[in-house]
GROMACS .gro file of C-alpha atoms in nm:
model
  215
    1MET     CA    1 -15.743  -6.511  -4.929
    2ALA     CA    2 -15.637  -6.722  -4.649
    3MET     CA    3 -15.602  -6.541  -4.288
    4GLY     CA    4 -15.280  -6.528  -4.145
    5LYS     CA    5 -15.079  -6.451  -4.492
    6SER     CA    6 -15.032  -6.163  -4.712
    7LEU     CA    7 -15.175  -6.202  -5.039
    8ASP     CA    8 -14.919  -6.352  -5.319
    9THR     CA    9 -14.840  -6.188  -5.642
   10ASN     CA   10 -15.109  -6.339  -5.848
   11ALA     CA   11 -15.375  -6.221  -5.568
   12MET     CA   12 -15.230  -5.891  -5.611
   13ASP     CA   13 -15.265  -5.874  -5.968
   14ILE     CA   14 -15.607  -5.987  -5.959
   15GLY     CA   15 -15.654  -5.705  -5.732
   16THR     CA   16 -15.485  -5.443  -5.943
   17TYR     CA   17 -15.632  -5.595  -6.263
   18MET     CA   18 -16.005  -5.530  -6.080
   19LEU     CA   19 -15.881  -5.142  -5.986
   20SER     CA   20 -15.809  -5.066  -6.327
   21GLU     CA   21 -16.138  -5.170  -6.484
   22ASP     CA   22 -16.312  -4.976  -6.235
   23PRO     CA   23 -16.449  -4.630  -6.408
   24ARG     CA   24 -16.367  -4.454  -6.138
   25GLN     CA   25 -15.967  -4.508  -6.184
   26LYS     CA   26 -15.981  -4.388  -6.513
   27ARG     CA   27 -15.751  -4.082  -6.441
   28ARG     CA   28 -15.497  -4.343  -6.296
   29LYS     CA   29 -15.273  -4.582  -6.411
   30ILE     CA   30 -15.226  -4.903  -6.221
   31PHE     CA   31 -14.919  -5.134  -6.281
   32SER     CA   32 -14.970  -5.508  -6.249
   33PRO     CA   33 -14.733  -5.610  -5.975
   34TRP     CA   34 -14.563  -5.878  -6.220
   35VAL     CA   35 -14.445  -5.572  -6.444
   36VAL     CA   36 -14.290  -5.434  -6.112
   37LEU     CA   37 -14.109  -5.765  -6.021
   38GLN     CA   38 -14.013  -5.798  -6.362
   39PHE     CA   39 -13.826  -5.418  -6.388
   40LEU     CA   40 -13.704  -5.451  -6.019
   41ARG     CA   41 -13.546  -5.814  -6.072
   42GLY     CA   42 -13.529  -5.947  -6.419
   43ASP     CA   43 -13.496  -5.783  -6.760
   44MET     CA   44 -13.634  -5.426  -6.709
   45TYR     CA   45 -13.662  -5.399  -7.087
   46ALA     CA   46 -13.899  -5.744  -7.151
   47ASN     CA   47 -14.171  -5.702  -7.345
   48MET     CA   48 -14.419  -5.695  -7.072
   49VAL     CA   49 -14.243  -5.431  -6.906
   50GLU     CA   50 -14.161  -5.200  -7.266
   51LYS     CA   51 -14.592  -5.265  -7.323
   52ALA     CA   52 -14.667  -5.173  -6.982
   53PHE     CA   53 -14.442  -4.844  -7.015
   54ASN     CA   54 -14.530  -4.770  -7.374
   55PHE     CA   55 -14.879  -4.623  -7.311
   56ILE     CA   56 -14.965  -4.359  -7.566
   57ASP     CA   57 -15.182  -4.174  -7.305
   58SER     CA   58 -14.989  -4.035  -7.059
   59ASP     CA   59 -15.242  -3.747  -6.924
   60TYR     CA   60 -15.294  -3.953  -6.620
   61ASP     CA   61 -15.320  -3.776  -6.234
   62MET     CA   62 -15.155  -4.079  -6.072
   63ILE     CA   63 -14.932  -4.398  -6.176
   64LEU     CA   64 -14.969  -4.657  -5.887
   65PHE     CA   65 -14.707  -4.923  -5.848
   66PRO     CA   66 -14.740  -5.209  -5.616
   67VAL     CA   67 -14.427  -5.299  -5.492
   68TYR     CA   68 -14.304  -5.607  -5.292
   69GLN     CA   69 -13.999  -5.622  -5.105
   70GLU     CA   70 -13.855  -5.959  -4.988
   71ASN     CA   71 -13.774  -6.061  -4.626
   72SER     CA   72 -13.409  -6.000  -4.574
   73ALA     CA   73 -13.432  -6.124  -4.200
   74GLN     CA   74 -13.595  -6.426  -4.321
   75PRO     CA   75 -13.537  -6.557  -4.642
   76GLY     CA   76 -13.829  -6.740  -4.809
   77GLY     CA   77 -14.089  -6.596  -4.570
   78ASP     CA   78 -14.356  -6.333  -4.630
   79GLY     CA   79 -14.246  -6.028  -4.771
   80HIS     CA   80 -14.396  -5.674  -4.792
   81TRP     CA   81 -14.595  -5.480  -4.991
   82PHE     CA   82 -14.639  -5.058  -5.009
   83THR     CA   83 -14.750  -4.853  -5.286
   84ILE     CA   84 -14.539  -4.596  -5.461
   85ALA     CA   85 -14.762  -4.363  -5.661
   86VAL     CA   86 -14.599  -4.090  -5.898
   87HIS     CA   87 -14.852  -3.789  -5.882
   88MET     CA   88 -14.827  -3.567  -6.151
   89ALA     CA   89 -14.948  -3.265  -6.007
   90ASP     CA   90 -14.752  -3.257  -5.681
   91LYS     CA   91 -14.445  -3.370  -5.936
   92SER     CA   92 -14.377  -3.642  -5.667
   93PHE     CA   93 -14.309  -4.018  -5.630
   94GLN     CA   94 -14.499  -4.067  -5.301
   95VAL     CA   95 -14.451  -4.378  -5.074
   96ILE     CA   96 -14.721  -4.500  -4.880
   97ASP     CA   97 -14.592  -4.767  -4.645
   98SER     CA   98 -14.852  -4.942  -4.333
   99LEU     CA   99 -14.561  -5.089  -4.162
  100ARG     CA  100 -14.234  -4.860  -4.222
  101ASN     CA  101 -14.169  -4.490  -4.195
  102SER     CA  102 -13.918  -4.269  -4.386
  103ASP     CA  103 -13.619  -4.362  -4.109
  104ASN     CA  104 -13.657  -4.706  -4.244
  105ASN     CA  105 -13.327  -4.785  -4.406
  106GLU     CA  106 -13.462  -5.065  -4.635
  107LEU     CA  107 -13.764  -4.878  -4.724
  108THR     CA  108 -13.572  -4.550  -4.845
  109LEU     CA  109 -13.328  -4.814  -5.034
  110LYS     CA  110 -13.618  -5.003  -5.217
  111ALA     CA  111 -13.813  -4.668  -5.289
  112ASN     CA  112 -13.499  -4.494  -5.448
  113GLN     CA  113 -13.438  -4.820  -5.656
  114VAL     CA  114 -13.827  -4.817  -5.809
  115ARG     CA  115 -13.770  -4.444  -5.863
  116ALA     CA  116 -13.453  -4.497  -6.079
  117LYS     CA  117 -13.612  -4.741  -6.246
  118VAL     CA  118 -13.903  -4.599  -6.315
  119ILE     CA  119 -13.737  -4.286  -6.433
  120THR     CA  120 -13.525  -4.476  -6.644
  121LEU     CA  121 -13.825  -4.648  -6.825
  122TRP     CA  122 -14.016  -4.353  -6.867
  123ASN     CA  123 -13.727  -4.211  -7.040
  124LYS     CA  124 -13.693  -4.473  -7.309
  125PHE     CA  125 -14.062  -4.534  -7.350
  126THR     CA  126 -14.323  -4.348  -7.243
  127SER     CA  127 -14.181  -3.989  -7.289
  128LYS     CA  128 -14.096  -4.056  -7.682
  129HIS     CA  129 -14.448  -4.086  -7.771
  130LYS     CA  130 -14.531  -3.765  -7.900
  131GLY     CA  131 -14.787  -3.520  -7.713
  132CYS     CA  132 -14.653  -3.678  -7.415
  133GLN     CA  133 -14.794  -3.453  -7.089
  134VAL     CA  134 -14.485  -3.517  -6.884
  135PRO     CA  135 -14.201  -3.589  -7.086
  136LEU     CA  136 -13.960  -3.541  -6.771
  137ILE     CA  137 -13.983  -3.719  -6.436
  138TYR     CA  138 -13.619  -3.731  -6.302
  139LYS     CA  139 -13.685  -3.396  -6.099
  140PHE     CA  140 -13.972  -3.577  -5.932
  141THR     CA  141 -13.891  -3.571  -5.571
  142LEU     CA  142 -13.989  -3.888  -5.323
  143LYS     CA  143 -14.192  -3.827  -5.020
  144TYR     CA  144 -14.300  -4.052  -4.763
  145ILE     CA  145 -14.693  -4.022  -4.682
  146ASP     CA  146 -14.743  -4.081  -4.299
  147GLY     CA  147 -15.022  -4.213  -4.084
  148TYR     CA  148 -15.154  -4.519  -4.256
  149LYS     CA  149 -15.103  -4.831  -4.027
  150GLN     CA  150 -15.202  -5.177  -4.065
  151PHE     CA  151 -15.354  -5.395  -3.814
  152GLU     CA  152 -15.157  -5.710  -3.816
  153ILE     CA  153 -14.828  -5.820  -3.957
  154HIS     CA  154 -14.984  -5.982  -4.253
  155ASP     CA  155 -15.234  -5.694  -4.371
  156CYS     CA  156 -14.990  -5.511  -4.593
  157SER     CA  157 -15.125  -5.654  -4.915
  158LEU     CA  158 -15.485  -5.554  -4.819
  159PHE     CA  159 -15.351  -5.200  -4.744
  160THR     CA  160 -15.188  -5.184  -5.042
  161LEU     CA  161 -15.487  -5.208  -5.241
  162LYS     CA  162 -15.692  -4.953  -5.054
  163ALA     CA  163 -15.385  -4.685  -5.097
  164MET     CA  164 -15.388  -4.751  -5.429
  165GLU     CA  165 -15.808  -4.741  -5.451
  166TYR     CA  166 -15.862  -4.445  -5.253
  167TRP     CA  167 -15.512  -4.221  -5.265
  168ASP     CA  168 -15.569  -3.909  -5.451
  169GLY     CA  169 -15.268  -3.693  -5.306
  170GLU     CA  170 -15.419  -3.616  -4.995
  171ASN     CA  171 -15.666  -3.876  -4.860
  172LEU     CA  172 -15.619  -4.231  -4.744
  173PRO     CA  173 -15.915  -4.455  -4.650
  174ASN     CA  174 -15.983  -4.521  -4.259
  175LEU     CA  175 -16.004  -4.895  -4.187
  176MET     CA  176 -15.945  -4.860  -3.816
  177GLU     CA  177 -16.299  -5.002  -3.736
  178LEU     CA  178 -16.216  -5.290  -3.962
  179ASP     CA  179 -16.027  -5.574  -3.832
  180GLU     CA  180 -15.802  -5.837  -4.085
  181LEU     CA  181 -16.124  -6.047  -4.135
  182LYS     CA  182 -16.377  -5.784  -4.211
  183LEU     CA  183 -16.133  -5.624  -4.447
  184ARG     CA  184 -16.041  -5.922  -4.614
  185LYS     CA  185 -16.448  -6.028  -4.663
  186LEU     CA  186 -16.473  -5.644  -4.776
  187VAL     CA  187 -16.225  -5.698  -5.028
  188LEU     CA  188 -16.343  -6.057  -5.175
  189ALA     CA  189 -16.697  -5.890  -5.205
  190GLU     CA  190 -16.556  -5.590  -5.382
  191TRP     CA  191 -16.380  -5.847  -5.621
  192LEU     CA  192 -16.697  -6.050  -5.662
  193HIS     CA  193 -16.897  -5.701  -5.753
  194SER     CA  194 -16.627  -5.573  -5.991
  195PRO     CA  195 -16.726  -5.456  -6.362
  196VAL     CA  196 -16.456  -5.764  -6.438
  197ASN     CA  197 -16.709  -6.007  -6.343
  198LYS     CA  198 -16.990  -5.885  -6.555
  199LEU     CA  199 -17.054  -6.106  -6.890
  200GLN     CA  200 -16.876  -5.830  -7.122
  201TYR     CA  201 -16.561  -5.818  -6.924
  202LYS     CA  202 -16.514  -6.217  -6.873
  203ALA     CA  203 -16.399  -6.296  -7.209
  204ALA     CA  204 -16.116  -5.985  -7.195
  205PHE     CA  205 -16.042  -6.121  -6.835
  206LEU     CA  206 -16.013  -6.495  -6.920
  207SER     CA  207 -15.837  -6.430  -7.256
  208LYS     CA  208 -15.529  -6.332  -7.081
  209GLY     CA  209 -15.471  -6.690  -6.958
  210LYS     CA  210 -15.469  -7.006  -7.180
  211GLY     CA  211 -15.789  -7.107  -7.057
  212LYS     CA  212 -16.103  -7.044  -7.234
  213ILE     CA  213 -16.443  -6.964  -7.115
  214ALA     CA  214 -16.672  -7.290  -7.085
  215GLN     CA  215 -16.956  -7.298  -7.311
   0.00000   0.00000   0.00000
């Protein structure tokens, strides 16, 4: 978690996995950034995407997507992370961006792209389960959430994780008392104390990779 750099996709994947294992998040489905990158830039019907959308329990309050946008002004440079939350009760795709507003053309294009692909994948996989609580989400509108701004240019990934952790449709965390260093220390401490790091979770977490737990 180096200073002066946004978290990469692997680090964001760890962060979203930690959140998804938090018992307080059980009413929310949090997607891996790798799944989002796959359906935006690769084969949107790949096995990993199908598995992520093919969830039987669709009775969630909110579905959260960490979205990465490439740096169009500097190819190969740091891009930008933001959050899109599908809020079931509000029937909307809520866009939470800590750097840009709804008048930003790149943001609106990306948000509309995510919305269109999520609707397509939801219709193909999620809605076909018997008992799906929300079979149709194509009527859900885009909404842009204002007032959540980062400190520095490289804080977007941390603010994205915090938005996914605390957003309930009305409230976002107040991070104004934290600078970049304090925020990174806070997030790292939360990862270290996550339930994932308890003994009963280690096997499940490590088995996702090729390595094995050392005996």
